[in-house]
Amino acid sequence: MDSEIMVETLPLLGTCNLCLNEGAVKSMLIGHKYNGKSEVYAEILEKCFAIDVSLLQLGDTKRLICDICIVRLRDCMMFRHQVETSFNTLETAYKLHKDDKIDNDGIKREITLNVDFDDDLPNVDDDDDDERDPEIKPEIKTEPEECTRRTRSRTVKKIPTKCTVKKHHDLTETESMLQTGLFPFKIRKNRTFSCSICPEKSTNLDDIKVGF
């Protein structure tokens, strides 16, 4: 019975280019599986330290890396990713703060404009007061009218006084005429005689004279 031949990959022995220690190494130029992803250590080295191993003049030296340096290189890659994320976060926060500041400045300008407009309002009120002056003037004119009415009413009240003075004057003249033998009387349209002093009336003038 033939025995099966088992083949096992032997570790590559050599000198690590990153720490110069001899031992089991891997090539940095080919891809290696790690956590379901392929990683090329030469690309990681270039991303983290901007070192392109293909451009280095090393002669026949192979581009090799040991397991310890692979772990440290992965940590550098993770740290690089952390740094990039942090700076991106800071940059985004700055942009947001800048935009908020611009918005706040715009709001402050609007508030300032509103305040300036409010400061101009008293002048508008003054104009309104000037426009309202004609409405006040009729009220001012009303007082003279009341004074005129009062003056007229007082004048009307004084008329009887003037009439009384006139009657007194007429009575004095009538008495003077009687003393001289004259008898004053009035003749109405219906041929009725009336006394100039008293309201007595009669169609016979002698009847009126009897009273004197």
PDB file of C-alpha atoms in Angstrom:
ATOM      1  CA  MET A   1       0.000   0.000   0.000  1.00  0.00           C
ATOM      2  CA  ASP A   2       1.411   3.293  -1.088  1.00  0.00           C
ATOM      3  CA  SER A   3       1.731   6.003   1.595  1.00  0.00           C
ATOM      4  CA  GLU A   4       0.430   9.509   0.842  1.00  0.00           C
ATOM      5  CA  ILE A   5       2.962  12.287   0.475  1.00  0.00           C
ATOM      6  CA  MET A   6       2.178  15.361   2.589  1.00  0.00           C
ATOM      7  CA  VAL A   7       3.483  18.735   1.502  1.00  0.00           C
ATOM      8  CA  GLU A   8       3.869  21.507   4.075  1.00  0.00           C
ATOM      9  CA  THR A   9       4.976  25.007   3.293  1.00  0.00           C
ATOM     10  CA  LEU A  10       8.183  25.741   5.052  1.00  0.00           C
ATOM     11  CA  PRO A  11       8.680  29.199   6.494  1.00  0.00           C
ATOM     12  CA  LEU A  12      10.839  31.563   4.492  1.00  0.00           C
ATOM     13  CA  LEU A  13      14.001  32.339   6.331  1.00  0.00           C
ATOM     14  CA  GLY A  14      15.872  35.543   5.827  1.00  0.00           C
ATOM     15  CA  THR A  15      16.664  38.979   7.161  1.00  0.00           C
ATOM     16  CA  CYS A  16      13.862  41.456   7.882  1.00  0.00           C
ATOM     17  CA  ASN A  17      14.442  44.729   6.057  1.00  0.00           C
ATOM     18  CA  LEU A  18      12.796  46.746   8.838  1.00  0.00           C
ATOM     19  CA  CYS A  19      14.530  45.417  11.960  1.00  0.00           C
ATOM     20  CA  LEU A  20      17.445  43.447  10.389  1.00  0.00           C
ATOM     21  CA  ASN A  21      16.658  40.421  12.536  1.00  0.00           C
ATOM     22  CA  GLU A  22      17.061  37.006  10.976  1.00  0.00           C
ATOM     23  CA  GLY A  23      14.283  34.484  11.145  1.00  0.00           C
ATOM     24  CA  ALA A  24      10.977  33.639   9.528  1.00  0.00           C
ATOM     25  CA  VAL A  25      10.034  36.388   7.112  1.00  0.00           C
ATOM     26  CA  LYS A  26       7.483  37.144   4.400  1.00  0.00           C
ATOM     27  CA  SER A  27       7.795  38.959   1.139  1.00  0.00           C
ATOM     28  CA  MET A  28       6.603  42.567   1.208  1.00  0.00           C
ATOM     29  CA  LEU A  29       5.816  42.594  -2.538  1.00  0.00           C
ATOM     30  CA  ILE A  30       3.040  39.986  -2.650  1.00  0.00           C
ATOM     31  CA  GLY A  31      -0.384  39.941  -1.000  1.00  0.00           C
ATOM     32  CA  HIS A  32      -1.044  38.045   2.215  1.00  0.00           C
ATOM     33  CA  LYS A  33      -4.444  37.121   3.663  1.00  0.00           C
ATOM     34  CA  TYR A  34      -5.368  38.621   7.028  1.00  0.00           C
ATOM     35  CA  ASN A  35      -8.859  38.579   8.516  1.00  0.00           C
ATOM     36  CA  GLY A  36     -10.337  37.860   5.111  1.00  0.00           C
ATOM     37  CA  LYS A  37      -8.502  40.778   3.494  1.00  0.00           C
ATOM     38  CA  SER A  38      -5.414  40.901   1.353  1.00  0.00           C
ATOM     39  CA  GLU A  39      -2.595  43.137   2.557  1.00  0.00           C
ATOM     40  CA  VAL A  40       0.619  44.099   0.785  1.00  0.00           C
ATOM     41  CA  TYR A  41       3.192  45.241   3.311  1.00  0.00           C
ATOM     42  CA  ALA A  42       5.143  47.324   0.791  1.00  0.00           C
ATOM     43  CA  GLU A  43       1.970  49.386   0.124  1.00  0.00           C
ATOM     44  CA  ILE A  44       1.308  49.771   3.846  1.00  0.00           C
ATOM     45  CA  LEU A  45       4.891  50.941   4.356  1.00  0.00           C
ATOM     46  CA  GLU A  46       4.495  53.510   1.595  1.00  0.00           C
ATOM     47  CA  LYS A  47       1.165  54.777   2.990  1.00  0.00           C
ATOM     48  CA  CYS A  48       2.467  55.126   6.526  1.00  0.00           C
ATOM     49  CA  PHE A  49       6.008  56.368   5.895  1.00  0.00           C
ATOM     50  CA  ALA A  50       6.045  57.332   2.192  1.00  0.00           C
ATOM     51  CA  ILE A  51       8.783  54.760   1.581  1.00  0.00           C
ATOM     52  CA  ASP A  52       8.660  52.962  -1.777  1.00  0.00           C
ATOM     53  CA  VAL A  53      10.830  49.838  -1.356  1.00  0.00           C
ATOM     54  CA  SER A  54      10.847  49.274  -5.123  1.00  0.00           C
ATOM     55  CA  LEU A  55      12.864  52.446  -5.600  1.00  0.00           C
ATOM     56  CA  LEU A  56      15.487  51.615  -3.010  1.00  0.00           C
ATOM     57  CA  GLN A  57      18.835  50.394  -4.323  1.00  0.00           C
ATOM     58  CA  LEU A  58      19.417  47.296  -2.200  1.00  0.00           C
ATOM     59  CA  GLY A  59      21.098  45.018  -4.736  1.00  0.00           C
ATOM     60  CA  ASP A  60      20.161  41.371  -4.400  1.00  0.00           C
ATOM     61  CA  THR A  61      18.512  41.925  -1.009  1.00  0.00           C
ATOM     62  CA  LYS A  62      14.961  40.667  -1.070  1.00  0.00           C
ATOM     63  CA  ARG A  63      12.101  42.786   0.265  1.00  0.00           C
ATOM     64  CA  LEU A  64      11.327  40.803   3.404  1.00  0.00           C
ATOM     65  CA  ILE A  65       9.513  41.534   6.672  1.00  0.00           C
ATOM     66  CA  CYS A  66       9.218  39.549   9.903  1.00  0.00           C
ATOM     67  CA  ASP A  67       6.011  38.835  11.857  1.00  0.00           C
ATOM     68  CA  ILE A  68       6.876  41.316  14.615  1.00  0.00           C
ATOM     69  CA  CYS A  69       7.334  44.166  12.134  1.00  0.00           C
ATOM     70  CA  ILE A  70       4.122  43.104  10.359  1.00  0.00           C
ATOM     71  CA  VAL A  71       2.174  43.604  13.620  1.00  0.00           C
ATOM     72  CA  ARG A  72       3.827  46.969  14.228  1.00  0.00           C
ATOM     73  CA  LEU A  73       3.180  47.986  10.624  1.00  0.00           C
ATOM     74  CA  ARG A  74      -0.500  47.126  11.052  1.00  0.00           C
ATOM     75  CA  ASP A  75      -0.574  49.268  14.207  1.00  0.00           C
ATOM     76  CA  CYS A  76       0.958  52.134  12.240  1.00  0.00           C
ATOM     77  CA  MET A  77      -1.692  51.700   9.575  1.00  0.00           C
ATOM     78  CA  MET A  78      -4.433  51.773  12.213  1.00  0.00           C
ATOM     79  CA  PHE A  79      -2.833  54.793  13.849  1.00  0.00           C
ATOM     80  CA  ARG A  80      -2.629  56.534  10.467  1.00  0.00           C
ATOM     81  CA  HIS A  81      -6.310  55.841   9.911  1.00  0.00           C
ATOM     82  CA  GLN A  82      -7.058  57.213  13.392  1.00  0.00           C
ATOM     83  CA  VAL A  83      -5.071  60.381  12.674  1.00  0.00           C
ATOM     84  CA  GLU A  84      -6.815  60.941   9.344  1.00  0.00           C
ATOM     85  CA  THR A  85     -10.227  60.429  10.949  1.00  0.00           C
ATOM     86  CA  SER A  86      -9.391  62.843  13.757  1.00  0.00           C
ATOM     87  CA  PHE A  87      -8.195  65.564  11.398  1.00  0.00           C
ATOM     88  CA  ASN A  88     -11.224  65.096   9.160  1.00  0.00           C
ATOM     89  CA  THR A  89     -13.465  65.449  12.217  1.00  0.00           C
ATOM     90  CA  LEU A  90     -11.679  68.629  13.316  1.00  0.00           C
ATOM     91  CA  GLU A  91     -11.861  70.075   9.817  1.00  0.00           C
ATOM     92  CA  THR A  92     -15.568  69.311   9.539  1.00  0.00           C
ATOM     93  CA  ALA A  93     -16.207  70.849  12.958  1.00  0.00           C
ATOM     94  CA  TYR A  94     -14.310  73.987  11.941  1.00  0.00           C
ATOM     95  CA  LYS A  95     -16.315  74.335   8.745  1.00  0.00           C
ATOM     96  CA  LEU A  96     -19.568  73.949  10.657  1.00  0.00           C
ATOM     97  CA  HIS A  97     -18.431  76.518  13.222  1.00  0.00           C
ATOM     98  CA  LYS A  98     -17.424  78.870  10.422  1.00  0.00           C
ATOM     99  CA  ASP A  99     -20.800  78.481   8.724  1.00  0.00           C
ATOM    100  CA  ASP A 100     -22.589  79.070  12.037  1.00  0.00           C
ATOM    101  CA  LYS A 101     -20.505  82.188  12.605  1.00  0.00           C
ATOM    102  CA  ILE A 102     -21.420  83.486   9.166  1.00  0.00           C
ATOM    103  CA  ASP A 103     -25.092  82.809   9.882  1.00  0.00           C
ATOM    104  CA  ASN A 104     -24.818  84.536  13.271  1.00  0.00           C
ATOM    105  CA  ASP A 105     -23.133  87.539  11.663  1.00  0.00           C
ATOM    106  CA  GLY A 106     -25.961  87.674   9.153  1.00  0.00           C
ATOM    107  CA  ILE A 107     -28.522  87.550  11.959  1.00  0.00           C
ATOM    108  CA  LYS A 108     -26.678  90.287  13.864  1.00  0.00           C
ATOM    109  CA  ARG A 109     -26.695  92.465  10.753  1.00  0.00           C
ATOM    110  CA  GLU A 110     -30.423  91.924  10.360  1.00  0.00           C
ATOM    111  CA  ILE A 111     -30.968  92.826  14.020  1.00  0.00           C
ATOM    112  CA  THR A 112     -28.815  95.948  13.589  1.00  0.00           C
ATOM    113  CA  LEU A 113     -30.825  96.977  10.545  1.00  0.00           C
ATOM    114  CA  ASN A 114     -34.062  96.452  12.465  1.00  0.00           C
ATOM    115  CA  VAL A 115     -32.770  98.553  15.371  1.00  0.00           C
ATOM    116  CA  ASP A 116     -31.742 101.326  12.994  1.00  0.00           C
ATOM    117  CA  PHE A 117     -35.182 101.221  11.430  1.00  0.00           C
ATOM    118  CA  ASP A 118     -36.803 101.423  14.878  1.00  0.00           C
ATOM    119  CA  ASP A 119     -34.651 104.458  15.670  1.00  0.00           C
ATOM    120  CA  ASP A 120     -36.118 106.179  12.626  1.00  0.00           C
ATOM    121  CA  LEU A 121     -39.681 105.531  13.780  1.00  0.00           C
ATOM    122  CA  PRO A 122     -39.889 108.665  16.028  1.00  0.00           C
ATOM    123  CA  ASN A 123     -39.355 110.797  12.943  1.00  0.00           C
ATOM    124  CA  VAL A 124     -42.225 109.006  11.304  1.00  0.00           C
ATOM    125  CA  ASP A 125     -44.316 109.685  14.390  1.00  0.00           C
ATOM    126  CA  ASP A 126     -43.375 113.339  14.191  1.00  0.00           C
ATOM    127  CA  ASP A 127     -44.616 113.395  10.625  1.00  0.00           C
ATOM    128  CA  ASP A 128     -47.802 111.745  11.763  1.00  0.00           C
ATOM    129  CA  ASP A 129     -48.165 114.389  14.456  1.00  0.00           C
ATOM    130  CA  ASP A 130     -47.774 117.046  11.806  1.00  0.00           C
ATOM    131  CA  GLU A 131     -50.427 115.342   9.739  1.00  0.00           C
ATOM    132  CA  ARG A 132     -52.713 115.116  12.744  1.00  0.00           C
ATOM    133  CA  ASP A 133     -52.419 118.826  13.495  1.00  0.00           C
ATOM    134  CA  PRO A 134     -55.251 119.701  11.087  1.00  0.00           C
ATOM    135  CA  GLU A 135     -57.493 117.346  13.076  1.00  0.00           C
ATOM    136  CA  ILE A 136     -56.669 119.238  16.265  1.00  0.00           C
ATOM    137  CA  LYS A 137     -57.303 122.660  14.701  1.00  0.00           C
ATOM    138  CA  PRO A 138     -61.084 122.179  14.408  1.00  0.00           C
ATOM    139  CA  GLU A 139     -61.187 121.523  18.147  1.00  0.00           C
ATOM    140  CA  ILE A 140     -59.313 124.773  18.722  1.00  0.00           C
ATOM    141  CA  LYS A 141     -61.760 126.603  16.457  1.00  0.00           C
ATOM    142  CA  THR A 142     -64.681 125.195  18.402  1.00  0.00           C
ATOM    143  CA  GLU A 143     -63.851 127.270  21.475  1.00  0.00           C
ATOM    144  CA  PRO A 144     -64.277 130.631  19.706  1.00  0.00           C
ATOM    145  CA  GLU A 145     -67.616 129.398  18.381  1.00  0.00           C
ATOM    146  CA  GLU A 146     -68.716 128.635  21.922  1.00  0.00           C
ATOM    147  CA  CYS A 147     -67.472 132.036  23.014  1.00  0.00           C
ATOM    148  CA  THR A 148     -69.388 133.614  20.140  1.00  0.00           C
ATOM    149  CA  ARG A 149     -72.525 131.754  21.139  1.00  0.00           C
ATOM    150  CA  ARG A 150     -72.113 132.852  24.710  1.00  0.00           C
ATOM    151  CA  THR A 151     -71.541 136.418  23.589  1.00  0.00           C
ATOM    152  CA  ARG A 152     -74.638 136.274  21.445  1.00  0.00           C
ATOM    153  CA  SER A 153     -76.700 134.847  24.281  1.00  0.00           C
ATOM    154  CA  ARG A 154     -75.468 137.583  26.546  1.00  0.00           C
ATOM    155  CA  THR A 155     -76.315 140.142  23.904  1.00  0.00           C
ATOM    156  CA  VAL A 156     -79.819 138.742  23.641  1.00  0.00           C
ATOM    157  CA  LYS A 157     -80.191 138.981  27.395  1.00  0.00           C
ATOM    158  CA  LYS A 158     -79.166 142.630  27.295  1.00  0.00           C
ATOM    159  CA  ILE A 159     -81.834 143.495  24.733  1.00  0.00           C
ATOM    160  CA  PRO A 160     -84.651 143.644  27.318  1.00  0.00           C
ATOM    161  CA  THR A 161     -82.535 146.057  29.320  1.00  0.00           C
ATOM    162  CA  LYS A 162     -82.226 148.319  26.295  1.00  0.00           C
ATOM    163  CA  CYS A 163     -85.952 148.047  25.721  1.00  0.00           C
ATOM    164  CA  THR A 164     -86.572 148.942  29.345  1.00  0.00           C
ATOM    165  CA  VAL A 165     -84.361 151.976  29.038  1.00  0.00           C
ATOM    166  CA  LYS A 166     -86.174 152.953  25.867  1.00  0.00           C
ATOM    167  CA  LYS A 167     -89.576 152.541  27.543  1.00  0.00           C
ATOM    168  CA  HIS A 168     -88.397 154.599  30.477  1.00  0.00           C
ATOM    169  CA  HIS A 169     -87.233 157.285  28.088  1.00  0.00           C
ATOM    170  CA  ASP A 170     -90.562 157.212  26.213  1.00  0.00           C
ATOM    171  CA  LEU A 171     -92.465 157.385  29.488  1.00  0.00           C
ATOM    172  CA  THR A 172     -90.468 160.411  30.522  1.00  0.00           C
ATOM    173  CA  GLU A 173     -91.254 162.133  27.227  1.00  0.00           C
ATOM    174  CA  THR A 174     -94.962 161.245  27.600  1.00  0.00           C
ATOM    175  CA  GLU A 175     -95.087 162.734  31.091  1.00  0.00           C
ATOM    176  CA  SER A 176     -93.422 165.866  29.782  1.00  0.00           C
ATOM    177  CA  MET A 177     -96.041 166.107  27.051  1.00  0.00           C
ATOM    178  CA  LEU A 178     -98.877 165.639  29.556  1.00  0.00           C
ATOM    179  CA  GLN A 179     -97.483 168.419  31.718  1.00  0.00           C
ATOM    180  CA  THR A 180     -97.592 170.744  28.743  1.00  0.00           C
ATOM    181  CA  GLY A 181    -101.262 169.790  28.002  1.00  0.00           C
ATOM    182  CA  LEU A 182    -100.558 167.373  25.186  1.00  0.00           C
ATOM    183  CA  PHE A 183    -101.994 163.862  25.145  1.00  0.00           C
ATOM    184  CA  PRO A 184     -99.982 161.273  23.192  1.00  0.00           C
ATOM    185  CA  PHE A 185    -101.907 158.357  21.689  1.00  0.00           C
ATOM    186  CA  LYS A 186    -101.709 155.866  18.838  1.00  0.00           C
ATOM    187  CA  ILE A 187    -104.211 155.139  16.099  1.00  0.00           C
ATOM    188  CA  ARG A 188    -104.466 151.539  14.892  1.00  0.00           C
ATOM    189  CA  LYS A 189    -105.543 150.447  11.431  1.00  0.00           C
ATOM    190  CA  ASN A 190    -109.034 149.554  12.647  1.00  0.00           C
ATOM    191  CA  ARG A 191    -109.527 153.123  13.916  1.00  0.00           C
ATOM    192  CA  THR A 192    -108.823 152.013  17.477  1.00  0.00           C
ATOM    193  CA  PHE A 193    -107.074 154.376  19.819  1.00  0.00           C
ATOM    194  CA  SER A 194    -104.422 153.107  22.237  1.00  0.00           C
ATOM    195  CA  CYS A 195    -102.593 154.811  25.041  1.00  0.00           C
ATOM    196  CA  SER A 196     -98.889 155.406  24.629  1.00  0.00           C
ATOM    197  CA  ILE A 197     -98.267 154.564  28.293  1.00  0.00           C
ATOM    198  CA  CYS A 198    -100.678 151.755  29.168  1.00  0.00           C
ATOM    199  CA  PRO A 199    -102.087 148.905  27.022  1.00  0.00           C
ATOM    200  CA  GLU A 200    -105.640 150.344  27.175  1.00  0.00           C
ATOM    201  CA  LYS A 201    -107.474 150.497  23.825  1.00  0.00           C
ATOM    202  CA  SER A 202    -110.792 152.057  22.775  1.00  0.00           C
ATOM    203  CA  THR A 203    -112.628 153.312  19.761  1.00  0.00           C
ATOM    204  CA  ASN A 204    -113.386 156.507  21.692  1.00  0.00           C
ATOM    205  CA  LEU A 205    -110.403 158.728  22.439  1.00  0.00           C
ATOM    206  CA  ASP A 206    -112.185 160.355  25.386  1.00  0.00           C
ATOM    207  CA  ASP A 207    -112.411 157.021  27.168  1.00  0.00           C
ATOM    208  CA  ILE A 208    -108.613 156.806  27.137  1.00  0.00           C
ATOM    209  CA  LYS A 209    -108.189 160.376  28.346  1.00  0.00           C
ATOM    210  CA  VAL A 210    -110.343 159.636  31.413  1.00  0.00           C
ATOM    211  CA  GLY A 211    -107.501 157.541  32.822  1.00  0.00           C
ATOM    212  CA  PHE A 212    -105.367 160.653  33.101  1.00  0.00           C
TER     213      PHE A 212
END
